[in-house]
PDB file of C-alpha atoms in Angstrom:
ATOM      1  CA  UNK A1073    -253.228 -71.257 -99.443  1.00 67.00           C
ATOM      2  CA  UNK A1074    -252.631 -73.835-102.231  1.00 76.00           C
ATOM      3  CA  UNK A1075    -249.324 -75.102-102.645  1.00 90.00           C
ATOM      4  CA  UNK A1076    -247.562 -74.447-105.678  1.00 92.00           C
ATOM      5  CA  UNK A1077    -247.277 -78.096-106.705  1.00 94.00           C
ATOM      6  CA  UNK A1078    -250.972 -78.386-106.636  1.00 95.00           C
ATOM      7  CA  UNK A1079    -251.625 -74.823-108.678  1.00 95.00           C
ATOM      8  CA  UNK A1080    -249.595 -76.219-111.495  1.00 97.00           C
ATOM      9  CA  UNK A1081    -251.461 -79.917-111.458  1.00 97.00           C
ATOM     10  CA  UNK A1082    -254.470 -77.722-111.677  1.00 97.00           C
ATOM     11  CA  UNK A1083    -252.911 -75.675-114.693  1.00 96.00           C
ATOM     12  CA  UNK A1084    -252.058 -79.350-116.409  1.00 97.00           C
ATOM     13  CA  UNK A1085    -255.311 -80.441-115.828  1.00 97.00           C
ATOM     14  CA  UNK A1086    -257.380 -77.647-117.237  1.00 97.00           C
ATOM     15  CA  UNK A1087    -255.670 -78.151-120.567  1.00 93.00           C
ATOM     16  CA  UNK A1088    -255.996 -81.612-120.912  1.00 96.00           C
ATOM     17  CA  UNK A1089    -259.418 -81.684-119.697  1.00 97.00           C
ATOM     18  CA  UNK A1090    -260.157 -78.484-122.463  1.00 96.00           C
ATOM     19  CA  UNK A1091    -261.622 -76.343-120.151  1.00 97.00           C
ATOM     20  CA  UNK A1092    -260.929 -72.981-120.677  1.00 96.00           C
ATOM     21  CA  UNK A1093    -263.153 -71.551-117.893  1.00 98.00           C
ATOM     22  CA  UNK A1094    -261.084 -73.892-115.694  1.00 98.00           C
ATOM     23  CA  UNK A1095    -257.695 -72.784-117.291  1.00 97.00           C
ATOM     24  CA  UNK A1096    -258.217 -69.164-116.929  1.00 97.00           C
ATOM     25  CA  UNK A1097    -259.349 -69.254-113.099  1.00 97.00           C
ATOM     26  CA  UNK A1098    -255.913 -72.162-112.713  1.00 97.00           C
ATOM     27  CA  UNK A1099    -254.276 -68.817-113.921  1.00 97.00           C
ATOM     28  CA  UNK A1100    -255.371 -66.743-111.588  1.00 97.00           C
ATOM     29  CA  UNK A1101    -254.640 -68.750-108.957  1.00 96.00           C
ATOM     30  CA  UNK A1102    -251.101 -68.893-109.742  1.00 96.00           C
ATOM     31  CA  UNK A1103    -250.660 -65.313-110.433  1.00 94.00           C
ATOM     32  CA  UNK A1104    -252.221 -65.369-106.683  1.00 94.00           C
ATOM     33  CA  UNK A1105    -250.586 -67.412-105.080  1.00 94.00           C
ATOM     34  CA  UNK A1106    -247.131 -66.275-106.034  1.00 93.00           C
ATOM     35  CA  UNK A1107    -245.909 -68.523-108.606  1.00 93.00           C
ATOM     36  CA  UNK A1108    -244.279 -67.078-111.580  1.00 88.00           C
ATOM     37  CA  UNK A1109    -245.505 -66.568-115.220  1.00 87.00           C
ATOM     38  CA  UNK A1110    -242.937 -67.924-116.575  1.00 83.00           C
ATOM     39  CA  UNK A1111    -242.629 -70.969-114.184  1.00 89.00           C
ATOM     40  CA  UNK A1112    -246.275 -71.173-114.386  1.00 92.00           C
ATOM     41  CA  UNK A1113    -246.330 -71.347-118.249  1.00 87.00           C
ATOM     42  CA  UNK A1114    -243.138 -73.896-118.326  1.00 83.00           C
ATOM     43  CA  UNK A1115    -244.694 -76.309-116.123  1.00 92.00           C
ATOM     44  CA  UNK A1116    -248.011 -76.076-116.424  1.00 93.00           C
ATOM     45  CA  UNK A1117    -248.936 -74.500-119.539  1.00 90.00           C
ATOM     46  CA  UNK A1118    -246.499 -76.397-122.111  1.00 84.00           C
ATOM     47  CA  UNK A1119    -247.096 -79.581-119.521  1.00 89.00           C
ATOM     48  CA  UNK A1120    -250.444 -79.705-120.689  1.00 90.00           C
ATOM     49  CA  UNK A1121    -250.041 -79.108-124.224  1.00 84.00           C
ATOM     50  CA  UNK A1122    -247.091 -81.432-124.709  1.00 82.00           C
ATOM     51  CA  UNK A1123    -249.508 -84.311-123.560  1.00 89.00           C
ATOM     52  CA  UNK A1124    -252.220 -83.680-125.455  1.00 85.00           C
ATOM     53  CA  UNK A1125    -249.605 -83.122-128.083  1.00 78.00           C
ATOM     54  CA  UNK A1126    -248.292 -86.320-127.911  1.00 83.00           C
ATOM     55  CA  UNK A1127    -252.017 -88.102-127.167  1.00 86.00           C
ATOM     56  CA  UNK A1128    -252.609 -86.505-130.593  1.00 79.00           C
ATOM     57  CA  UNK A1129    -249.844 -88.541-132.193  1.00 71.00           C
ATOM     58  CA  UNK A1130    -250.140 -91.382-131.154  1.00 85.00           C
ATOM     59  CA  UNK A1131    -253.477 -91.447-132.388  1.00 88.00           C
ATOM     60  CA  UNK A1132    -255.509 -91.261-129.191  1.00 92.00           C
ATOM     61  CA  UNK A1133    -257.041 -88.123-129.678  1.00 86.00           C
ATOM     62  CA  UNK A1134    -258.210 -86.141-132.495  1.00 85.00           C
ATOM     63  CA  UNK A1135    -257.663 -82.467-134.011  1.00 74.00           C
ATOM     64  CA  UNK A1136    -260.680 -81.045-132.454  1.00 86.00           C
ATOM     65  CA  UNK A1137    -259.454 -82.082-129.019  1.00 87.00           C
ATOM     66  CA  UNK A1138    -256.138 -80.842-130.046  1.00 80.00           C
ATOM     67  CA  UNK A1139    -257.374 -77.394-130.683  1.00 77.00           C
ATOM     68  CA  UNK A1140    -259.604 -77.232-128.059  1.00 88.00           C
ATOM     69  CA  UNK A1141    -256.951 -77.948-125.591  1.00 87.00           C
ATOM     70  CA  UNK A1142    -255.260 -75.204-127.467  1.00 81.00           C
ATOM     71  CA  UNK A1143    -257.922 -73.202-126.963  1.00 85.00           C
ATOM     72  CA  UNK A1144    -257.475 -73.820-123.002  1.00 91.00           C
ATOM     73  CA  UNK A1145    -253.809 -72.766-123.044  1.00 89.00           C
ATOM     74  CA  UNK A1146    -254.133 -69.856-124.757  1.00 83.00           C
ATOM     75  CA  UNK A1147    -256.992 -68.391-122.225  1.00 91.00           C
ATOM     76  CA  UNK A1148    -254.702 -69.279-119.561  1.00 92.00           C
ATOM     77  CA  UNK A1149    -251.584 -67.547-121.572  1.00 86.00           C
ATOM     78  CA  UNK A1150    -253.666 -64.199-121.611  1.00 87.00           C
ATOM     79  CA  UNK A1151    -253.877 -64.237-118.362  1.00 93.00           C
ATOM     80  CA  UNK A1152    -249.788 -65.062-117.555  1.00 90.00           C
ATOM     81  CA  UNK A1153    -248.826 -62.850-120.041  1.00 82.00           C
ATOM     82  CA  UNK A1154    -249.841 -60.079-118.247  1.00 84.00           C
ATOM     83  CA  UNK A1155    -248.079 -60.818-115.390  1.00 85.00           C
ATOM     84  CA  UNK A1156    -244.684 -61.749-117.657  1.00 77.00           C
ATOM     85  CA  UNK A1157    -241.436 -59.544-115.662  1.00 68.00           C
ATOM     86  CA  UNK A1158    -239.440 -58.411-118.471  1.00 59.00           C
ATOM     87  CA  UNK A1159    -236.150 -60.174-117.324  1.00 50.00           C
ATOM     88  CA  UNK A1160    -234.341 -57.257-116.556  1.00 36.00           C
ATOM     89  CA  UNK A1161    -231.365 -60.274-116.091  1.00 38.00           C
ATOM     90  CA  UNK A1162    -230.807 -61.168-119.950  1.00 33.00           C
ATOM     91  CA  UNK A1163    -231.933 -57.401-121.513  1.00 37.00           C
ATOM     92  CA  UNK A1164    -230.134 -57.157-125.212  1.00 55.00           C
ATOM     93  CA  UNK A1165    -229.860 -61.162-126.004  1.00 75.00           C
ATOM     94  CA  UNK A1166    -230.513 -60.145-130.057  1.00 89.00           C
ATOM     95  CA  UNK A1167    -233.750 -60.240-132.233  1.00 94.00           C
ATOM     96  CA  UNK A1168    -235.647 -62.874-133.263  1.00 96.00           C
ATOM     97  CA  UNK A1169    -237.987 -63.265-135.976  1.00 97.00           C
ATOM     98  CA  UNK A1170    -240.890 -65.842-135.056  1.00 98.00           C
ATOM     99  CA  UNK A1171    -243.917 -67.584-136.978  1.00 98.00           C
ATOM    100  CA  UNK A1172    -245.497 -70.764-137.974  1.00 97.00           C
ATOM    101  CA  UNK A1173    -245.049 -72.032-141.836  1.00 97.00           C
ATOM    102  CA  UNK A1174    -247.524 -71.902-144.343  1.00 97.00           C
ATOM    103  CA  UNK A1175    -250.310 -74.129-144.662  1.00 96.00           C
ATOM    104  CA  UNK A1176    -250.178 -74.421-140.711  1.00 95.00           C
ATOM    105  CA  UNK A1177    -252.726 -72.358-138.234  1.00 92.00           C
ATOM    106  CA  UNK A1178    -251.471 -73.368-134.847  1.00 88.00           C
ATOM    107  CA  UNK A1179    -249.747 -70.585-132.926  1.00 88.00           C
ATOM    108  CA  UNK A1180    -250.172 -72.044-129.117  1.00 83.00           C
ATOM    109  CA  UNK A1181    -246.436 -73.291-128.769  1.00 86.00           C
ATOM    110  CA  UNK A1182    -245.230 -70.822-131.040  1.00 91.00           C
ATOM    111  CA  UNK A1183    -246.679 -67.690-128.514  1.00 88.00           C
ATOM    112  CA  UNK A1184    -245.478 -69.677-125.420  1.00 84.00           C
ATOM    113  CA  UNK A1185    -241.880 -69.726-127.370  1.00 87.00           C
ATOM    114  CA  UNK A1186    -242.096 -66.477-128.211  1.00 88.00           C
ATOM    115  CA  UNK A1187    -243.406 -65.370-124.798  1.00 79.00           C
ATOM    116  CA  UNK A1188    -240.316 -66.962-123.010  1.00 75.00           C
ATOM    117  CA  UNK A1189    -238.156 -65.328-125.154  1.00 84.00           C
ATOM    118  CA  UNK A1190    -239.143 -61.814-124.491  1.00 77.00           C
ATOM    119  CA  UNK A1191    -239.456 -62.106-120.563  1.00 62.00           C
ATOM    120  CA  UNK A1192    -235.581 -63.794-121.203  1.00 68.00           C
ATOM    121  CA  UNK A1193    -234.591 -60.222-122.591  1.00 68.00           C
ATOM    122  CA  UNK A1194    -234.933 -61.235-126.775  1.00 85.00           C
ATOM    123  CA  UNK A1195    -236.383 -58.317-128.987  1.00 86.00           C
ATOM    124  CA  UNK A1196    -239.661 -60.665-130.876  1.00 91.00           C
ATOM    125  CA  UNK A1197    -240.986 -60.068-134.290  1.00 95.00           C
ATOM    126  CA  UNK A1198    -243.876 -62.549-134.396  1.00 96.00           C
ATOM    127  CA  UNK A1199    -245.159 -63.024-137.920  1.00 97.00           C
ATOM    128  CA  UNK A1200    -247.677 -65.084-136.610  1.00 96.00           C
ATOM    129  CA  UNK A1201    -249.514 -67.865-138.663  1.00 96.00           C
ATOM    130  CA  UNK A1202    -249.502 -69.264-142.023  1.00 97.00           C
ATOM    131  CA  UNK A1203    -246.640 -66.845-142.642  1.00 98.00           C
ATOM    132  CA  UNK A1204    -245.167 -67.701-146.388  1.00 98.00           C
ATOM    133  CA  UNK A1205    -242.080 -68.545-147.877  1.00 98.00           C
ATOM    134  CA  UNK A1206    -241.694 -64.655-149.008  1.00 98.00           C
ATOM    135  CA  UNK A1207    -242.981 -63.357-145.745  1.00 98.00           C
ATOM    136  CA  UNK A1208    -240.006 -65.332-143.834  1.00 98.00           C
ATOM    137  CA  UNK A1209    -237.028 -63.798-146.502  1.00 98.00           C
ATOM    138  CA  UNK A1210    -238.271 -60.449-146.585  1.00 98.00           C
ATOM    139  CA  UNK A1211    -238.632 -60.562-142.969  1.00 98.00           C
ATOM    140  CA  UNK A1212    -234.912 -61.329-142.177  1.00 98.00           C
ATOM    141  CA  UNK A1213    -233.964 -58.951-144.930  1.00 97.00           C
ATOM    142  CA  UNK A1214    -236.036 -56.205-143.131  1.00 97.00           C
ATOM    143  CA  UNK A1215    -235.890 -56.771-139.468  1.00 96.00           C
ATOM    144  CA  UNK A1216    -231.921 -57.893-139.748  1.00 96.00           C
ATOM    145  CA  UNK A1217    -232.561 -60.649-136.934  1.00 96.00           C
ATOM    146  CA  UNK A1218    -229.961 -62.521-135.124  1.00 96.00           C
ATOM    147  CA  UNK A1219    -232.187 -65.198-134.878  1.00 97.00           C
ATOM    148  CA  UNK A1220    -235.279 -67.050-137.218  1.00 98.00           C
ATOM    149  CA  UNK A1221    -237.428 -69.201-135.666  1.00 98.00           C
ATOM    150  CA  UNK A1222    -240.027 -71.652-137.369  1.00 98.00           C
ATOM    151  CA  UNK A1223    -242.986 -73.857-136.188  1.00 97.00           C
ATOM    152  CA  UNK A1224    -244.473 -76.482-137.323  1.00 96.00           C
ATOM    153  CA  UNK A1225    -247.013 -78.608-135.948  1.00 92.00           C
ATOM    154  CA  UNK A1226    -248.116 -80.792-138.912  1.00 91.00           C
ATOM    155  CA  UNK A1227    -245.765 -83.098-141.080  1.00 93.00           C
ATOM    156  CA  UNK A1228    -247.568 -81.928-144.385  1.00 94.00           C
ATOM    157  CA  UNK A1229    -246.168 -78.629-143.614  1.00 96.00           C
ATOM    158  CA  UNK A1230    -242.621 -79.485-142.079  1.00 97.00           C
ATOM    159  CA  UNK A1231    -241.903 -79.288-145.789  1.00 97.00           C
ATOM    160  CA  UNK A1232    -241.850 -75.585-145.980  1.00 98.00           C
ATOM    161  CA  UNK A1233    -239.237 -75.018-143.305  1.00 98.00           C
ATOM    162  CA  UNK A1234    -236.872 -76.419-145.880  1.00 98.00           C
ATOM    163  CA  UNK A1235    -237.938 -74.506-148.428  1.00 98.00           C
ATOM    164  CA  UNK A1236    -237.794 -71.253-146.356  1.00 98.00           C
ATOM    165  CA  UNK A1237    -233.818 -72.162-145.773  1.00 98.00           C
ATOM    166  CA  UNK A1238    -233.771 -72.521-149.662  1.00 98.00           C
ATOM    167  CA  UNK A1239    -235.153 -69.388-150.736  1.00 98.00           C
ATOM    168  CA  UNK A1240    -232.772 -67.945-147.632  1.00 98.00           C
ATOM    169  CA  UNK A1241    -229.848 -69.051-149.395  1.00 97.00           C
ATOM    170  CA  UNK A1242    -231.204 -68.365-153.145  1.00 97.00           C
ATOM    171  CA  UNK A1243    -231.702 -64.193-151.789  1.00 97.00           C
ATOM    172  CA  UNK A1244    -228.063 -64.815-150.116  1.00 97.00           C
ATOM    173  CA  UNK A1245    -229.064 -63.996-146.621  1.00 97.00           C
ATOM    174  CA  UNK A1246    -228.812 -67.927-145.110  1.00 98.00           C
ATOM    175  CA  UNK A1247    -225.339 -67.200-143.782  1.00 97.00           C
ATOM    176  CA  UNK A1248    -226.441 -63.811-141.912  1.00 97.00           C
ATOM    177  CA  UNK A1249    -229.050 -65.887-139.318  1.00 98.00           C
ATOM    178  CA  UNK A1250    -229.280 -68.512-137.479  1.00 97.00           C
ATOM    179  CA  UNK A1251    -232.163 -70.815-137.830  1.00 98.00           C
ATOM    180  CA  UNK A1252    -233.884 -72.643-135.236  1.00 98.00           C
ATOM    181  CA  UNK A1253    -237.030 -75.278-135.724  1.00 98.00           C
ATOM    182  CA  UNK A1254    -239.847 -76.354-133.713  1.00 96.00           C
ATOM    183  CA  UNK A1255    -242.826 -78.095-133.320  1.00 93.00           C
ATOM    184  CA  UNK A1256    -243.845 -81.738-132.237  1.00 90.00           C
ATOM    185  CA  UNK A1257    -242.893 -83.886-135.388  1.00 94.00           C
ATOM    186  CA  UNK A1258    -239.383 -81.644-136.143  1.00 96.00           C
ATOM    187  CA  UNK A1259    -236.646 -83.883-134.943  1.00 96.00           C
ATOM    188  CA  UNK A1260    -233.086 -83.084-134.962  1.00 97.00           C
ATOM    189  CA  UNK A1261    -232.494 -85.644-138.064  1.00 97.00           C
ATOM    190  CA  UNK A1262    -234.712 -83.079-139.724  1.00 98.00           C
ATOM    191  CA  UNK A1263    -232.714 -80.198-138.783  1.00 98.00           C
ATOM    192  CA  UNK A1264    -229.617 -81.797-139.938  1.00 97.00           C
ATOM    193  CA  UNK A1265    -231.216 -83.167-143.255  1.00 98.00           C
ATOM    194  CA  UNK A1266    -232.602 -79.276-144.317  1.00 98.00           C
ATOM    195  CA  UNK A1267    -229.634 -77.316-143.118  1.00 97.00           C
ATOM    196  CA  UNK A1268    -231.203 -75.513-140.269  1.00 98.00           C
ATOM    197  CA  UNK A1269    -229.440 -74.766-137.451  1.00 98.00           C
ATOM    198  CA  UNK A1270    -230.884 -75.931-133.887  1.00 97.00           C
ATOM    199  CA  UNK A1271    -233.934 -77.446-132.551  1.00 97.00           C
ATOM    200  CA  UNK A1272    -236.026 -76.003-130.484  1.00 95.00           C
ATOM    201  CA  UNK A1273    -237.576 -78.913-128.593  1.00 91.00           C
ATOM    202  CA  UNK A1274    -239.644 -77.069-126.035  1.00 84.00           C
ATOM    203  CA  UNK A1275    -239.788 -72.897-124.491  1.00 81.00           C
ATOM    204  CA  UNK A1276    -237.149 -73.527-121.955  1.00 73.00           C
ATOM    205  CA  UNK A1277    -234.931 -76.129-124.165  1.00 85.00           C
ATOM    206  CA  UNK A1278    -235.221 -72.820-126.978  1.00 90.00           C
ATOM    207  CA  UNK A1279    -234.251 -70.101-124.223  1.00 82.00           C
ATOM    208  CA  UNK A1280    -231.025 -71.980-123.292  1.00 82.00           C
ATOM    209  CA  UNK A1281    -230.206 -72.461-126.629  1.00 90.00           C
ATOM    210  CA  UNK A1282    -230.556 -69.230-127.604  1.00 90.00           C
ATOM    211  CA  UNK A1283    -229.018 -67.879-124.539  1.00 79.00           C
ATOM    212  CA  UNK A1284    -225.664 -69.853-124.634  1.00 71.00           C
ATOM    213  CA  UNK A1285    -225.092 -68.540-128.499  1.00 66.00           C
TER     214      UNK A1285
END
């Protein structure tokens, strides 16, 4: 029996290393050996793809490495997902519309977000990818959520969280949610500077946030 300290180095590992073969049997093997989706995905899942997020800032390695350590996480996400308890503990916590900005196609931190969030008890409307400016207003305006979350991984498209709060305030709905921001080059100076609301900085960090309001 491995111990659960070594499962999740294995988890890290496989992402960094961009093997998704290797990241979908490290998923197994935790769902095996007892250790918790969401525990699983916190500390090994996000571990991995915060380092290789910040490898890819600081210039060390390069958007094809990037997605295929993306690639990685999400084949070991499939396999945590399924094994995601509900959170019977936090059911009713409020809706939350979800998705990454336009002009941006990564979705990896954005599931494990939204994935968090849902076993935590949140109703999820995940718009996905490349979601625009329109998609985000007439999404709050239909789905009424307590909650709008945005992503962004790039700092070409940071850009377009602002101009979602804009276009929120121009339709008159900016007052009726709250706005939260992620992704690895949103920093709370940009938060303040747009008029959002919170930062996300990571799945748990987001979770407690969202939990305490």
């Amino acid at each position: 029996m491995l111990s659960e300290r070594k499962v999740l180095q294995d988890l890290v590992k496989s992402i960094t290393d961009y093997d998704e073969e290797a990241a979908s049997t490290a998923a197994e093997k935790a769902v095996e050996e007892g250790v918790g989706s969401i525990e699983a995905i916190e500390q090994g899942v996000a571990v991995g793809l915060k380092k290789i997020g910040e490898d890819y800032e600081r210039g060390e390695t390069f958007l094809p490495e990037l997605m295929m350590g993306a690639n990685a996480a999400q084949k070991a996400l499939k396999v945590l997902l399924e094994h995601m308890p509900q959170g019977s503990d936090y059911r009713g916590q409020g809706r939350i519309v979800i998705g990454t900005v336009e002009g941006d196609i990564h979705d990896i931190g954005k599931n494990i977000v939204a994935a968090m969030l849902r076993a935590n008890g949140f109703d999820i409307v995940d718009l996905g990818v490349d979601v625009s400016i329109q998609r985000f207003v007439d999404s709050v305006k239909k789905f009424k959520p307590d909650v709008l979350g945005m992503s962004a991984l790039l700092t070409n498209t940071m850009p377009k969280q602002q101009e979602v709060i804009q276009a929120l305030k121009h339709e008159n709905v900016r007052d009726s949610v709250r706005v939260i921001l992620g992704g690895v080059p949103v920093t709370e100076e940009w938060v303040k500077k747009i008029g959002a609301d919170d930062l996300g900085k990571d799945a748990m960090d987001t979770v407690q946030k969202l939990k305490k309001s």
